[in-house]
Amino acid sequence: MKKENATNKKVKIILAIIFVICLICAIFYLGIHFINANKNKALYDDLQENIIPDETTEELSQVTSEFAEKVKELQKENADVKGWIRIEDTKINYPILQATNNDYYLTHNYKKEYSSYGSIFLNTKSNIKDNNSNVIIYGHQMKDGQMFKDLLKYEDETFYKQHPIVKIATEESENEYEIISVFKSRIFYQDEKNVFRFYQYYNFENENKYNEYLNNCKKIQLYDTEKTATYGEQLITLITCEYSQENGRLVVVAKKI
């Protein structure tokens, strides 16, 4: 009996040690996450506070100039900066980056520092200045609301109706894009056939390809926006993760106006 009690005591001690180790690891992880979240927020708050004019009192041309000038300024620090994206009443208000591969800015901020938040970035095959293109823009969906998390607000048709415009500035100008489709899909495995790989439509070599993309978007959209686009109008496709399915993505498509 004594031997059995001693064994039970040892087991309890081991379990207690494991519990304490797990608790310490959890606290450490939460602490690191909190530090990273605040660091990322402070980084972009510092950028944003200098270029957010009051659009209710300033002319649009002045607003455009503010963001175009900020892009120029950031390009001196990092030539990978290609523009700035913002959507009213969301936290989406960030510079847009583009590297020579689609992995780098998944884990680096605009200063090229490692960050689990990554950046908002263009697909390597996208050209933001090419009107005959589909500008594919990615961003992480972070639990604390940063980066592209607020794209998920477009699951709600009411939010879409109140916020149908995406604004993108380059060093030359700022343009507005009208949202025409919102849908959920996923990244497909290579052996899957006859599926809509929306993330592979970079450029439209002809009108048929353009319409093929639009028609596929419309087939699976969450609601009818009653908006469409015409061949020759530049499109942007905003993509972030969503977790209702494996490898799920929320996609917002808009046309330049």
Coordinates of C-alpha atoms in Angstrom, one line a residue:
M1 CA 0.0 0.0 0.0
K2 CA 2.9 2.4 0.9
K3 CA 4.5 1.6 -2.4
E4 CA 1.3 2.3 -4.3
N5 CA 0.8 5.6 -2.4
A6 CA 4.4 6.6 -3.2
T7 CA 3.8 5.9 -6.9
N8 CA 0.6 7.9 -6.9
K9 CA 2.4 10.8 -5.2
K10 CA 5.1 10.7 -7.8
V11 CA 2.5 10.8 -10.6
K12 CA 0.8 13.7 -9.0
I13 CA 4.1 15.6 -8.7
I14 CA 4.9 14.9 -12.4
L15 CA 1.4 16.1 -13.4
A16 CA 1.7 19.2 -11.3
I17 CA 5.1 20.0 -12.9
I18 CA 3.7 19.4 -16.4
F19 CA 0.8 21.7 -15.6
V20 CA 3.1 24.5 -14.3
I21 CA 5.3 24.2 -17.4
C22 CA 2.2 24.4 -19.7
L23 CA 1.0 27.4 -17.7
I24 CA 4.3 29.2 -18.0
C25 CA 4.4 28.5 -21.7
A26 CA 0.9 29.8 -22.2
I27 CA 1.7 33.0 -20.3
F28 CA 4.9 33.4 -22.3
Y29 CA 3.0 32.9 -25.6
L30 CA 0.3 35.4 -24.6
G31 CA 2.9 37.9 -23.5
I32 CA 4.8 37.6 -26.8
H33 CA 1.5 37.9 -28.7
F34 CA 0.6 41.0 -26.7
I35 CA 4.0 42.6 -27.3
N36 CA 3.9 41.9 -31.0
A37 CA 0.3 43.2 -31.4
N38 CA 1.1 46.5 -29.7
K39 CA 4.4 46.8 -31.6
N40 CA 2.6 46.4 -34.9
K41 CA -0.2 48.8 -34.0
A42 CA 2.3 51.4 -32.8
L43 CA 4.3 51.0 -36.0
Y44 CA 1.3 51.8 -38.3
D45 CA -0.3 54.3 -35.9
D46 CA 2.9 56.4 -36.3
L47 CA 2.5 56.3 -40.1
Q48 CA -1.2 57.0 -40.1
E49 CA -1.4 59.9 -37.7
N50 CA 0.6 62.1 -40.0
I51 CA -1.6 61.5 -43.1
I52 CA -5.2 61.3 -42.0
P53 CA -6.7 64.6 -43.0
D54 CA -10.3 65.5 -42.1
E55 CA -12.1 64.7 -45.4
T56 CA -15.2 66.5 -44.3
T57 CA -13.3 69.8 -44.4
E58 CA -10.6 69.3 -47.0
E59 CA -10.8 69.0 -50.8
L60 CA -10.3 65.5 -52.3
S61 CA -7.3 66.7 -54.2
Q62 CA -5.6 67.6 -50.9
V63 CA -6.5 64.1 -49.5
T64 CA -5.1 62.5 -52.6
S65 CA -1.9 64.6 -52.3
E66 CA -1.4 63.5 -48.7
F67 CA -1.4 59.8 -49.4
A68 CA 0.5 60.1 -52.7
E69 CA 3.2 62.0 -50.9
K70 CA 3.3 59.5 -48.1
V71 CA 3.9 56.7 -50.6
K72 CA 6.7 58.6 -52.2
E73 CA 8.2 59.1 -48.7
L74 CA 8.0 55.4 -47.9
Q75 CA 9.5 54.4 -51.2
K76 CA 12.7 56.2 -50.2
E77 CA 12.9 53.9 -47.2
N78 CA 11.8 50.8 -49.1
A79 CA 11.3 50.5 -52.8
D80 CA 8.9 47.6 -52.3
V81 CA 6.2 50.1 -51.3
K82 CA 3.8 50.3 -54.2
G83 CA 0.8 52.2 -52.7
W84 CA -1.5 52.7 -49.8
I85 CA -4.9 51.1 -49.2
R86 CA -7.7 52.3 -47.0
I87 CA -11.4 51.6 -46.3
E88 CA -13.5 53.9 -44.2
D89 CA -14.7 52.7 -40.8
T90 CA -12.3 49.9 -40.8
K91 CA -8.7 49.4 -39.5
I92 CA -7.6 48.8 -43.1
N93 CA -5.3 51.8 -43.6
Y94 CA -1.9 50.5 -44.6
P95 CA 1.0 50.7 -47.1
I96 CA 1.0 48.1 -49.9
L97 CA 4.2 46.1 -50.5
Q98 CA 5.4 43.9 -53.3
A99 CA 8.4 41.5 -53.2
T100 CA 9.9 39.2 -55.8
N101 CA 8.1 36.3 -54.1
N102 CA 4.7 35.9 -52.4
D103 CA 6.2 34.6 -49.1
Y104 CA 8.4 37.5 -47.9
Y105 CA 5.7 40.0 -46.8
L106 CA 3.7 37.2 -45.1
T107 CA 6.3 37.6 -42.2
H108 CA 7.8 41.1 -42.7
N109 CA 6.6 44.6 -42.1
Y110 CA 7.2 47.6 -44.4
K111 CA 10.6 48.2 -42.6
K112 CA 11.6 44.6 -43.6
E113 CA 11.6 43.6 -40.0
Y114 CA 10.3 40.2 -39.0
S115 CA 6.7 40.4 -37.9
S116 CA 4.0 37.6 -37.6
Y117 CA 1.5 40.3 -38.8
G118 CA 3.3 40.6 -42.1
S119 CA 2.2 43.3 -44.5
I120 CA -0.6 44.1 -46.9
F121 CA 1.1 43.0 -50.2
L122 CA 0.6 42.5 -53.9
N123 CA 0.9 39.2 -55.7
T124 CA 4.2 39.2 -57.6
K125 CA 2.4 39.0 -60.9
S126 CA 0.2 42.0 -60.2
N127 CA 0.9 45.5 -61.6
I128 CA -1.0 48.2 -59.8
K129 CA -0.5 50.6 -62.6
D130 CA -1.6 48.3 -65.4
N131 CA -5.3 49.0 -66.2
N132 CA -5.6 45.6 -68.0
S133 CA -4.9 43.7 -64.8
N134 CA -6.4 42.1 -61.8
V135 CA -4.4 43.6 -58.8
I136 CA -4.4 40.8 -56.2
I137 CA -3.7 42.0 -52.7
Y138 CA -3.2 39.8 -49.7
G139 CA -3.3 40.4 -45.9
H140 CA -3.5 38.4 -42.7
Q141 CA -6.7 38.2 -40.8
M142 CA -5.5 38.9 -37.3
K143 CA -7.6 38.2 -34.2
D144 CA -7.0 41.6 -32.7
G145 CA -8.5 43.3 -35.8
Q146 CA -5.3 44.4 -37.5
M147 CA -4.3 44.0 -41.1
F148 CA -7.2 42.5 -43.3
K149 CA -9.4 41.3 -40.4
D150 CA -12.0 43.9 -41.2
L151 CA -12.5 42.5 -44.7
L152 CA -14.7 40.0 -42.9
K153 CA -17.2 42.8 -42.3
Y154 CA -18.2 42.4 -45.9
E155 CA -19.9 39.2 -45.0
D156 CA -22.7 41.5 -44.0
E157 CA -24.5 43.0 -46.9
T158 CA -25.5 46.1 -44.9
F159 CA -21.9 46.9 -44.2
Y160 CA -21.1 46.5 -47.9
K161 CA -23.9 48.9 -48.8
Q162 CA -22.6 51.5 -46.4
H163 CA -18.9 51.0 -47.5
P164 CA -18.8 50.1 -51.2
I165 CA -15.5 51.9 -51.9
V166 CA -11.9 50.9 -51.5
K167 CA -9.3 53.7 -51.9
I168 CA -5.8 53.0 -53.2
A169 CA -3.1 55.6 -53.6
T170 CA 0.2 55.3 -55.5
E171 CA 2.9 57.9 -55.7
E172 CA 1.1 59.5 -58.6
S173 CA -2.6 59.6 -57.5
E174 CA -5.3 58.1 -55.4
N175 CA -8.1 56.1 -57.0
E176 CA -11.5 54.7 -55.9
Y177 CA -12.6 51.2 -56.5
E178 CA -16.2 50.1 -56.3
I179 CA -16.9 46.7 -54.8
I180 CA -18.7 44.4 -57.2
S181 CA -18.5 41.0 -55.6
V182 CA -17.8 39.4 -52.2
F183 CA -17.5 35.6 -51.8
K184 CA -15.9 32.8 -49.8
S185 CA -13.8 30.1 -51.4
R186 CA -10.6 28.2 -50.7
I187 CA -7.2 27.3 -52.0
F188 CA -7.6 24.2 -54.0
Y189 CA -5.3 21.2 -54.2
Q190 CA -3.4 20.7 -57.4
D191 CA -5.2 17.5 -58.4
E192 CA -8.7 19.1 -58.1
K193 CA -10.2 19.7 -61.5
N194 CA -12.8 22.1 -62.8
V195 CA -12.6 24.5 -59.9
F196 CA -12.4 28.3 -59.8
R197 CA -8.8 29.3 -58.8
F198 CA -9.6 33.0 -58.4
Y199 CA -6.0 33.6 -57.1
Q200 CA -4.6 32.7 -60.6
Y201 CA -6.2 35.5 -62.6
Y202 CA -3.4 38.0 -62.7
N203 CA -3.9 39.5 -66.1
F204 CA -6.7 39.4 -68.7
E205 CA -5.3 38.7 -72.2
N206 CA -8.7 39.0 -73.7
E207 CA -12.3 39.9 -73.0
N208 CA -13.4 36.2 -72.6
K209 CA -10.9 35.7 -69.8
Y210 CA -12.1 38.9 -68.1
N211 CA -15.7 37.8 -68.3
E212 CA -14.9 34.3 -67.2
Y213 CA -13.4 35.7 -64.0
L214 CA -16.4 38.0 -63.3
N215 CA -18.9 35.3 -64.0
N216 CA -17.2 32.9 -61.6
C217 CA -17.1 35.5 -58.9
K218 CA -20.8 36.2 -59.4
K219 CA -21.8 32.6 -59.2
I220 CA -20.5 32.2 -55.6
Q221 CA -21.0 35.7 -54.2
L222 CA -22.6 36.1 -50.8
Y223 CA -25.1 38.6 -52.0
D224 CA -26.0 40.4 -55.2
T225 CA -24.3 43.8 -55.3
E226 CA -26.1 44.6 -58.6
K227 CA -22.7 45.9 -59.8
T228 CA -20.5 44.5 -62.5
A229 CA -17.5 45.6 -64.6
T230 CA -16.6 46.0 -68.3
Y231 CA -13.5 44.7 -70.0
G232 CA -10.9 47.4 -69.8
E233 CA -11.8 48.4 -66.2
Q234 CA -9.1 47.5 -63.8
L235 CA -10.0 45.1 -61.0
I236 CA -8.6 44.6 -57.5
T237 CA -9.0 41.4 -55.6
L238 CA -8.5 41.6 -51.8
I239 CA -7.9 38.2 -50.2
T240 CA -7.7 37.1 -46.5
C241 CA -8.1 33.9 -44.6
E242 CA -11.5 32.8 -43.2
Y243 CA -12.0 29.7 -41.1
S244 CA -15.4 28.3 -42.1
Q245 CA -13.6 25.7 -44.3
E246 CA -10.1 24.2 -44.8
N247 CA -7.8 26.7 -46.5
G248 CA -10.8 29.1 -46.6
R249 CA -10.5 32.6 -48.1
L250 CA -12.8 35.7 -48.0
V251 CA -12.5 37.6 -51.3
V252 CA -13.6 41.1 -52.1
V253 CA -13.5 42.2 -55.8
A254 CA -13.8 45.8 -56.9
K255 CA -13.4 47.8 -60.1
K256 CA -11.6 51.1 -60.7
I257 CA -13.9 54.1 -61.1

